[in-house]
Amino acid sequence: MEKTFFMIKPDGVSRGLVGQVLDRIERRGFTIEKLELREASSELLRKHYEDLVDKPFFLDLECYMTSAPLVIGVISGNHVISSWRTMMGVTNPKDALPGTIRGDFAQAAEDGGGIQNVVHGSDSAESAQREMNIWFGCDL
Ligand code: DAT
Ligand code: MG
């Protein structure tokens, strides 16, 4: 049984989409193992997105992710890491297919604007373990 780390990002929380996202997780048969409403500190975010801190869009990303509370959690199930990525849809809502969370709930950014795409999910078993450690640490 796999576990993955997920988030409902500040746009998802402030737009009132928490229930609909959790509903999709439960409908799919995945188990919610952990769930918390959190304010993300810049320090934690820099760890979480350590591969992106040097990108030109990082400041936008940091402002977006610290703009309002987010929901973090751990879900488990068979092949949950890749299945949750499929349920989310691709990174840019412009290209996300209908039926995916990003394709159903997110809108493409203005040209040059930052991406707000409602949800996060770890992209591998290594990332899942790393992100669970960052956000839940000893609490796991
Ligand atoms: P994902 O969230 O699909 O795993 P990622 O890990 O490559 O995508 O990027 C993390 C977040 O950073 C993404 O959800 C939105 C933002 N982002 C990524 N690429 C971007 C870009 N080219 N312009 C603006 N924001 C971007
Ligand atoms: Mg990613």
JSON list of C-alpha atoms and ligand atoms in Angstrom, two decimals:
[
{"chain": "A", "resi": 1, "resn": "MET", "atom": "CA", "xyz": [0.00, 0.00, 0.00]},
{"chain": "A", "resi": 2, "resn": "GLU", "atom": "CA", "xyz": [1.47, 3.32, -1.12]},
{"chain": "A", "resi": 3, "resn": "LYS", "atom": "CA", "xyz": [1.22, 6.71, 0.59]},
{"chain": "A", "resi": 4, "resn": "THR", "atom": "CA", "xyz": [1.52, 10.14, -0.93]},
{"chain": "A", "resi": 5, "resn": "PHE", "atom": "CA", "xyz": [1.60, 13.72, 0.28]},
{"chain": "A", "resi": 6, "resn": "PHE", "atom": "CA", "xyz": [-1.00, 16.13, -1.09]},
{"chain": "A", "resi": 7, "resn": "MET", "atom": "CA", "xyz": [-2.08, 19.73, -0.63]},
{"chain": "A", "resi": 8, "resn": "ILE", "atom": "CA", "xyz": [-5.14, 21.80, -1.37]},
{"chain": "A", "resi": 9, "resn": "LYS", "atom": "CA", "xyz": [-3.41, 25.06, -2.19]},
{"chain": "A", "resi": 10, "resn": "PRO", "atom": "CA", "xyz": [-4.54, 28.52, -0.95]},
{"chain": "A", "resi": 11, "resn": "ASP", "atom": "CA", "xyz": [-6.74, 29.16, -4.03]},
{"chain": "A", "resi": 12, "resn": "GLY", "atom": "CA", "xyz": [-8.53, 25.84, -3.42]},
{"chain": "A", "resi": 13, "resn": "VAL", "atom": "CA", "xyz": [-9.10, 26.60, 0.27]},
{"chain": "A", "resi": 14, "resn": "SER", "atom": "CA", "xyz": [-10.18, 30.23, -0.20]},
{"chain": "A", "resi": 15, "resn": "ARG", "atom": "CA", "xyz": [-12.50, 29.30, -3.09]},
{"chain": "A", "resi": 16, "resn": "GLY", "atom": "CA", "xyz": [-14.24, 26.70, -0.92]},
{"chain": "A", "resi": 17, "resn": "LEU", "atom": "CA", "xyz": [-13.10, 23.65, -2.90]},
{"chain": "A", "resi": 18, "resn": "VAL", "atom": "CA", "xyz": [-11.85, 21.55, 0.04]},
{"chain": "A", "resi": 19, "resn": "GLY", "atom": "CA", "xyz": [-14.99, 19.42, 0.23]},
{"chain": "A", "resi": 20, "resn": "GLN", "atom": "CA", "xyz": [-15.05, 18.70, -3.50]},
{"chain": "A", "resi": 21, "resn": "VAL", "atom": "CA", "xyz": [-11.38, 17.71, -3.59]},
{"chain": "A", "resi": 22, "resn": "LEU", "atom": "CA", "xyz": [-11.71, 15.43, -0.54]},
{"chain": "A", "resi": 23, "resn": "ASP", "atom": "CA", "xyz": [-14.85, 13.95, -2.08]},
{"chain": "A", "resi": 24, "resn": "ARG", "atom": "CA", "xyz": [-12.87, 12.91, -5.17]},
{"chain": "A", "resi": 25, "resn": "ILE", "atom": "CA", "xyz": [-10.20, 11.30, -2.98]},
{"chain": "A", "resi": 26, "resn": "GLU", "atom": "CA", "xyz": [-12.79, 9.31, -1.03]},
{"chain": "A", "resi": 27, "resn": "ARG", "atom": "CA", "xyz": [-14.84, 8.39, -4.11]},
{"chain": "A", "resi": 28, "resn": "ARG", "atom": "CA", "xyz": [-11.69, 6.92, -5.63]},
{"chain": "A", "resi": 29, "resn": "GLY", "atom": "CA", "xyz": [-11.38, 4.72, -2.54]},
{"chain": "A", "resi": 30, "resn": "PHE", "atom": "CA", "xyz": [-8.22, 6.29, -1.17]},
{"chain": "A", "resi": 31, "resn": "THR", "atom": "CA", "xyz": [-7.85, 6.61, 2.60]},
{"chain": "A", "resi": 32, "resn": "ILE", "atom": "CA", "xyz": [-7.16, 9.96, 4.23]},
{"chain": "A", "resi": 33, "resn": "GLU", "atom": "CA", "xyz": [-4.39, 9.20, 6.73]},
{"chain": "A", "resi": 34, "resn": "LYS", "atom": "CA", "xyz": [-3.60, 12.77, 7.81]},
{"chain": "A", "resi": 35, "resn": "LEU", "atom": "CA", "xyz": [-5.27, 16.13, 7.22]},
{"chain": "A", "resi": 36, "resn": "GLU", "atom": "CA", "xyz": [-4.45, 19.60, 8.58]},
{"chain": "A", "resi": 37, "resn": "LEU", "atom": "CA", "xyz": [-5.13, 23.24, 7.84]},
{"chain": "A", "resi": 38, "resn": "ARG", "atom": "CA", "xyz": [-1.78, 25.08, 7.90]},
{"chain": "A", "resi": 39, "resn": "GLU", "atom": "CA", "xyz": [-0.17, 28.40, 7.13]},
{"chain": "A", "resi": 40, "resn": "ALA", "atom": "CA", "xyz": [2.96, 27.70, 5.07]},
{"chain": "A", "resi": 41, "resn": "SER", "atom": "CA", "xyz": [6.11, 29.51, 6.19]},
{"chain": "A", "resi": 42, "resn": "SER", "atom": "CA", "xyz": [8.58, 30.67, 3.53]},
{"chain": "A", "resi": 43, "resn": "GLU", "atom": "CA", "xyz": [11.17, 28.42, 5.15]},
{"chain": "A", "resi": 44, "resn": "LEU", "atom": "CA", "xyz": [9.04, 25.27, 4.77]},
{"chain": "A", "resi": 45, "resn": "LEU", "atom": "CA", "xyz": [8.08, 26.22, 1.22]},
{"chain": "A", "resi": 46, "resn": "ARG", "atom": "CA", "xyz": [11.70, 26.67, 0.21]},
{"chain": "A", "resi": 47, "resn": "LYS", "atom": "CA", "xyz": [12.37, 23.14, 1.45]},
{"chain": "A", "resi": 48, "resn": "HIS", "atom": "CA", "xyz": [9.27, 21.78, -0.24]},
{"chain": "A", "resi": 49, "resn": "TYR", "atom": "CA", "xyz": [10.10, 23.41, -3.58]},
{"chain": "A", "resi": 50, "resn": "GLU", "atom": "CA", "xyz": [13.90, 23.16, -3.24]},
{"chain": "A", "resi": 51, "resn": "ASP", "atom": "CA", "xyz": [14.28, 22.30, -6.95]},
{"chain": "A", "resi": 52, "resn": "LEU", "atom": "CA", "xyz": [12.40, 25.47, -7.97]},
{"chain": "A", "resi": 53, "resn": "VAL", "atom": "CA", "xyz": [13.90, 28.17, -5.72]},
{"chain": "A", "resi": 54, "resn": "ASP", "atom": "CA", "xyz": [16.15, 29.41, -8.53]},
{"chain": "A", "resi": 55, "resn": "LYS", "atom": "CA", "xyz": [13.36, 29.64, -11.15]},
{"chain": "A", "resi": 56, "resn": "PRO", "atom": "CA", "xyz": [12.19, 33.07, -12.28]},
{"chain": "A", "resi": 57, "resn": "PHE", "atom": "CA", "xyz": [8.63, 32.31, -11.12]},
{"chain": "A", "resi": 58, "resn": "PHE", "atom": "CA", "xyz": [9.63, 31.29, -7.58]},
{"chain": "A", "resi": 59, "resn": "LEU", "atom": "CA", "xyz": [8.71, 34.62, -5.96]},
{"chain": "A", "resi": 60, "resn": "ASP", "atom": "CA", "xyz": [5.21, 34.43, -7.48]},
{"chain": "A", "resi": 61, "resn": "LEU", "atom": "CA", "xyz": [4.93, 30.84, -6.30]},
{"chain": "A", "resi": 62, "resn": "GLU", "atom": "CA", "xyz": [6.03, 31.77, -2.77]},
{"chain": "A", "resi": 63, "resn": "CYS", "atom": "CA", "xyz": [3.57, 34.69, -2.58]},
{"chain": "A", "resi": 64, "resn": "TYR", "atom": "CA", "xyz": [0.74, 32.47, -3.81]},
{"chain": "A", "resi": 65, "resn": "MET", "atom": "CA", "xyz": [1.50, 29.61, -1.44]},
{"chain": "A", "resi": 66, "resn": "THR", "atom": "CA", "xyz": [1.77, 31.88, 1.61]},
{"chain": "A", "resi": 67, "resn": "SER", "atom": "CA", "xyz": [-1.24, 34.06, 0.70]},
{"chain": "A", "resi": 68, "resn": "ALA", "atom": "CA", "xyz": [-3.79, 32.06, 2.71]},
{"chain": "A", "resi": 69, "resn": "PRO", "atom": "CA", "xyz": [-4.05, 28.79, 4.65]},
{"chain": "A", "resi": 70, "resn": "LEU", "atom": "CA", "xyz": [-3.62, 25.53, 2.81]},
{"chain": "A", "resi": 71, "resn": "VAL", "atom": "CA", "xyz": [-4.71, 21.99, 3.58]},
{"chain": "A", "resi": 72, "resn": "ILE", "atom": "CA", "xyz": [-1.99, 19.35, 3.78]},
{"chain": "A", "resi": 73, "resn": "GLY", "atom": "CA", "xyz": [-2.49, 15.64, 4.05]},
{"chain": "A", "resi": 74, "resn": "VAL", "atom": "CA", "xyz": [-1.41, 12.09, 3.44]},
{"chain": "A", "resi": 75, "resn": "ILE", "atom": "CA", "xyz": [-3.52, 9.63, 1.46]},
{"chain": "A", "resi": 76, "resn": "SER", "atom": "CA", "xyz": [-2.97, 5.92, 0.94]},
{"chain": "A", "resi": 77, "resn": "GLY", "atom": "CA", "xyz": [-4.04, 3.31, -1.58]},
{"chain": "A", "resi": 78, "resn": "ASN", "atom": "CA", "xyz": [-2.82, 1.13, -4.43]},
{"chain": "A", "resi": 79, "resn": "HIS", "atom": "CA", "xyz": [-0.66, 3.17, -6.81]},
{"chain": "A", "resi": 80, "resn": "VAL", "atom": "CA", "xyz": [-1.90, 6.33, -5.09]},
{"chain": "A", "resi": 81, "resn": "ILE", "atom": "CA", "xyz": [1.18, 8.38, -6.09]},
{"chain": "A", "resi": 82, "resn": "SER", "atom": "CA", "xyz": [0.60, 8.16, -9.84]},
{"chain": "A", "resi": 83, "resn": "SER", "atom": "CA", "xyz": [-3.21, 7.94, -9.59]},
{"chain": "A", "resi": 84, "resn": "TRP", "atom": "CA", "xyz": [-3.38, 11.16, -7.58]},
{"chain": "A", "resi": 85, "resn": "ARG", "atom": "CA", "xyz": [-1.12, 12.90, -10.14]},
{"chain": "A", "resi": 86, "resn": "THR", "atom": "CA", "xyz": [-3.53, 11.74, -12.88]},
{"chain": "A", "resi": 87, "resn": "MET", "atom": "CA", "xyz": [-6.55, 12.96, -10.87]},
{"chain": "A", "resi": 88, "resn": "MET", "atom": "CA", "xyz": [-4.87, 16.39, -10.45]},
{"chain": "A", "resi": 89, "resn": "GLY", "atom": "CA", "xyz": [-4.14, 16.88, -14.17]},
{"chain": "A", "resi": 90, "resn": "VAL", "atom": "CA", "xyz": [-1.08, 18.56, -15.66]},
{"chain": "A", "resi": 91, "resn": "THR", "atom": "CA", "xyz": [0.65, 21.54, -14.03]},
{"chain": "A", "resi": 92, "resn": "ASN", "atom": "CA", "xyz": [-0.65, 24.32, -16.27]},
{"chain": "A", "resi": 93, "resn": "PRO", "atom": "CA", "xyz": [-4.47, 24.57, -16.10]},
{"chain": "A", "resi": 94, "resn": "LYS", "atom": "CA", "xyz": [-4.37, 25.75, -19.72]},
{"chain": "A", "resi": 95, "resn": "ASP", "atom": "CA", "xyz": [-3.55, 22.16, -20.73]},
{"chain": "A", "resi": 96, "resn": "ALA", "atom": "CA", "xyz": [-5.35, 20.23, -17.96]},
{"chain": "A", "resi": 97, "resn": "LEU", "atom": "CA", "xyz": [-8.08, 17.93, -19.25]},
{"chain": "A", "resi": 98, "resn": "PRO", "atom": "CA", "xyz": [-11.71, 18.18, -18.12]},
{"chain": "A", "resi": 99, "resn": "GLY", "atom": "CA", "xyz": [-12.37, 15.52, -15.49]},
{"chain": "A", "resi": 100, "resn": "THR", "atom": "CA", "xyz": [-9.12, 16.32, -13.70]},
{"chain": "A", "resi": 101, "resn": "ILE", "atom": "CA", "xyz": [-9.14, 18.62, -10.66]},
{"chain": "A", "resi": 102, "resn": "ARG", "atom": "CA", "xyz": [-7.02, 21.25, -12.38]},
{"chain": "A", "resi": 103, "resn": "GLY", "atom": "CA", "xyz": [-9.04, 20.87, -15.59]},
{"chain": "A", "resi": 104, "resn": "ASP", "atom": "CA", "xyz": [-12.34, 21.25, -13.76]},
{"chain": "A", "resi": 105, "resn": "PHE", "atom": "CA", "xyz": [-11.49, 23.93, -11.19]},
{"chain": "A", "resi": 106, "resn": "ALA", "atom": "CA", "xyz": [-8.52, 26.01, -12.38]},
{"chain": "A", "resi": 107, "resn": "GLN", "atom": "CA", "xyz": [-8.21, 28.67, -15.02]},
{"chain": "A", "resi": 108, "resn": "ALA", "atom": "CA", "xyz": [-5.15, 29.46, -17.13]},
{"chain": "A", "resi": 109, "resn": "ALA", "atom": "CA", "xyz": [-3.04, 32.36, -15.87]},
{"chain": "A", "resi": 110, "resn": "GLU", "atom": "CA", "xyz": [-2.77, 35.62, -17.77]},
{"chain": "A", "resi": 111, "resn": "ASP", "atom": "CA", "xyz": [0.27, 35.67, -20.06]},
{"chain": "A", "resi": 112, "resn": "GLY", "atom": "CA", "xyz": [3.31, 35.98, -17.79]},
{"chain": "A", "resi": 113, "resn": "GLY", "atom": "CA", "xyz": [1.18, 35.47, -14.68]},
{"chain": "A", "resi": 114, "resn": "GLY", "atom": "CA", "xyz": [1.81, 32.86, -12.01]},
{"chain": "A", "resi": 115, "resn": "ILE", "atom": "CA", "xyz": [0.08, 29.48, -12.08]},
{"chain": "A", "resi": 116, "resn": "GLN", "atom": "CA", "xyz": [-2.62, 28.77, -9.49]},
{"chain": "A", "resi": 117, "resn": "ASN", "atom": "CA", "xyz": [-3.65, 25.16, -9.84]},
{"chain": "A", "resi": 118, "resn": "VAL", "atom": "CA", "xyz": [-5.60, 24.18, -6.68]},
{"chain": "A", "resi": 119, "resn": "VAL", "atom": "CA", "xyz": [-3.75, 21.00, -5.69]},
{"chain": "A", "resi": 120, "resn": "HIS", "atom": "CA", "xyz": [-0.33, 19.43, -5.17]},
{"chain": "A", "resi": 121, "resn": "GLY", "atom": "CA", "xyz": [0.78, 15.81, -5.19]},
{"chain": "A", "resi": 122, "resn": "SER", "atom": "CA", "xyz": [4.21, 14.21, -4.77]},
{"chain": "A", "resi": 123, "resn": "ASP", "atom": "CA", "xyz": [5.72, 13.04, -8.05]},
{"chain": "A", "resi": 124, "resn": "SER", "atom": "CA", "xyz": [7.55, 9.90, -6.83]},
{"chain": "A", "resi": 125, "resn": "ALA", "atom": "CA", "xyz": [7.96, 7.63, -3.80]},
{"chain": "A", "resi": 126, "resn": "GLU", "atom": "CA", "xyz": [11.11, 9.56, -2.85]},
{"chain": "A", "resi": 127, "resn": "SER", "atom": "CA", "xyz": [9.32, 12.93, -3.06]},
{"chain": "A", "resi": 128, "resn": "ALA", "atom": "CA", "xyz": [6.38, 11.56, -1.08]},
{"chain": "A", "resi": 129, "resn": "GLN", "atom": "CA", "xyz": [8.67, 10.47, 1.76]},
{"chain": "A", "resi": 130, "resn": "ARG", "atom": "CA", "xyz": [10.63, 13.73, 1.64]},
{"chain": "A", "resi": 131, "resn": "GLU", "atom": "CA", "xyz": [7.49, 15.91, 1.64]},
{"chain": "A", "resi": 132, "resn": "MET", "atom": "CA", "xyz": [5.79, 13.93, 4.43]},
{"chain": "A", "resi": 133, "resn": "ASN", "atom": "CA", "xyz": [8.95, 14.46, 6.50]},
{"chain": "A", "resi": 134, "resn": "ILE", "atom": "CA", "xyz": [9.05, 18.20, 5.75]},
{"chain": "A", "resi": 135, "resn": "TRP", "atom": "CA", "xyz": [5.42, 18.88, 6.61]},
{"chain": "A", "resi": 136, "resn": "PHE", "atom": "CA", "xyz": [4.67, 16.31, 9.30]},
{"chain": "A", "resi": 137, "resn": "GLY", "atom": "CA", "xyz": [8.14, 15.44, 10.65]},
{"chain": "A", "resi": 138, "resn": "CYS", "atom": "CA", "xyz": [8.02, 13.59, 13.95]},
{"chain": "A", "resi": 139, "resn": "ASP", "atom": "CA", "xyz": [4.24, 13.71, 13.81]},
{"chain": "A", "resi": 140, "resn": "LEU", "atom": "CA", "xyz": [4.15, 10.92, 11.18]},
{"chain": "B", "resi": 1, "resn": "DAT", "atom": "P1", "xyz": [3.40, 20.13, -10.29]},
{"chain": "B", "resi": 1, "resn": "DAT", "atom": "O1", "xyz": [2.71, 21.02, -9.26]},
{"chain": "B", "resi": 1, "resn": "DAT", "atom": "O2", "xyz": [2.45, 19.73, -11.38]},
{"chain": "B", "resi": 1, "resn": "DAT", "atom": "O3", "xyz": [4.15, 18.98, -9.68]},
{"chain": "B", "resi": 1, "resn": "DAT", "atom": "P2", "xyz": [5.99, 21.45, -10.58]},
{"chain": "B", "resi": 1, "resn": "DAT", "atom": "O4", "xyz": [6.44, 20.62, -9.45]},
{"chain": "B", "resi": 1, "resn": "DAT", "atom": "O5", "xyz": [6.81, 21.47, -11.83]},
{"chain": "B", "resi": 1, "resn": "DAT", "atom": "O6", "xyz": [4.49, 21.05, -11.02]},
{"chain": "B", "resi": 1, "resn": "DAT", "atom": "O7", "xyz": [5.83, 22.97, -10.13]},
{"chain": "B", "resi": 1, "resn": "DAT", "atom": "C1", "xyz": [5.35, 23.28, -8.84]},
{"chain": "B", "resi": 1, "resn": "DAT", "atom": "C2", "xyz": [4.46, 24.50, -8.93]},
{"chain": "B", "resi": 1, "resn": "DAT", "atom": "O8", "xyz": [5.22, 25.63, -9.39]},
{"chain": "B", "resi": 1, "resn": "DAT", "atom": "C3", "xyz": [3.33, 24.35, -9.93]},
{"chain": "B", "resi": 1, "resn": "DAT", "atom": "O9", "xyz": [2.21, 23.68, -9.39]},
{"chain": "B", "resi": 1, "resn": "DAT", "atom": "C4", "xyz": [3.05, 25.78, -10.30]},
{"chain": "B", "resi": 1, "resn": "DAT", "atom": "C5", "xyz": [4.44, 26.43, -10.25]},
{"chain": "B", "resi": 1, "resn": "DAT", "atom": "N1", "xyz": [5.05, 26.45, -11.59]},
{"chain": "B", "resi": 1, "resn": "DAT", "atom": "C6", "xyz": [5.69, 25.42, -12.21]},
{"chain": "B", "resi": 1, "resn": "DAT", "atom": "N2", "xyz": [6.14, 25.77, -13.42]},
{"chain": "B", "resi": 1, "resn": "DAT", "atom": "C7", "xyz": [5.78, 27.07, -13.58]},
{"chain": "B", "resi": 1, "resn": "DAT", "atom": "C8", "xyz": [5.96, 28.03, -14.63]},
{"chain": "B", "resi": 1, "resn": "DAT", "atom": "N3", "xyz": [6.61, 27.74, -15.76]},
{"chain": "B", "resi": 1, "resn": "DAT", "atom": "N4", "xyz": [5.44, 29.28, -14.44]},
{"chain": "B", "resi": 1, "resn": "DAT", "atom": "C9", "xyz": [4.81, 29.60, -13.30]},
{"chain": "B", "resi": 1, "resn": "DAT", "atom": "N5", "xyz": [4.61, 28.75, -12.27]},
{"chain": "B", "resi": 1, "resn": "DAT", "atom": "C10", "xyz": [5.09, 27.50, -12.40]},
{"chain": "B", "resi": 2, "resn": "MG", "atom": "MG", "xyz": [5.82, 18.98, -8.38]}
]
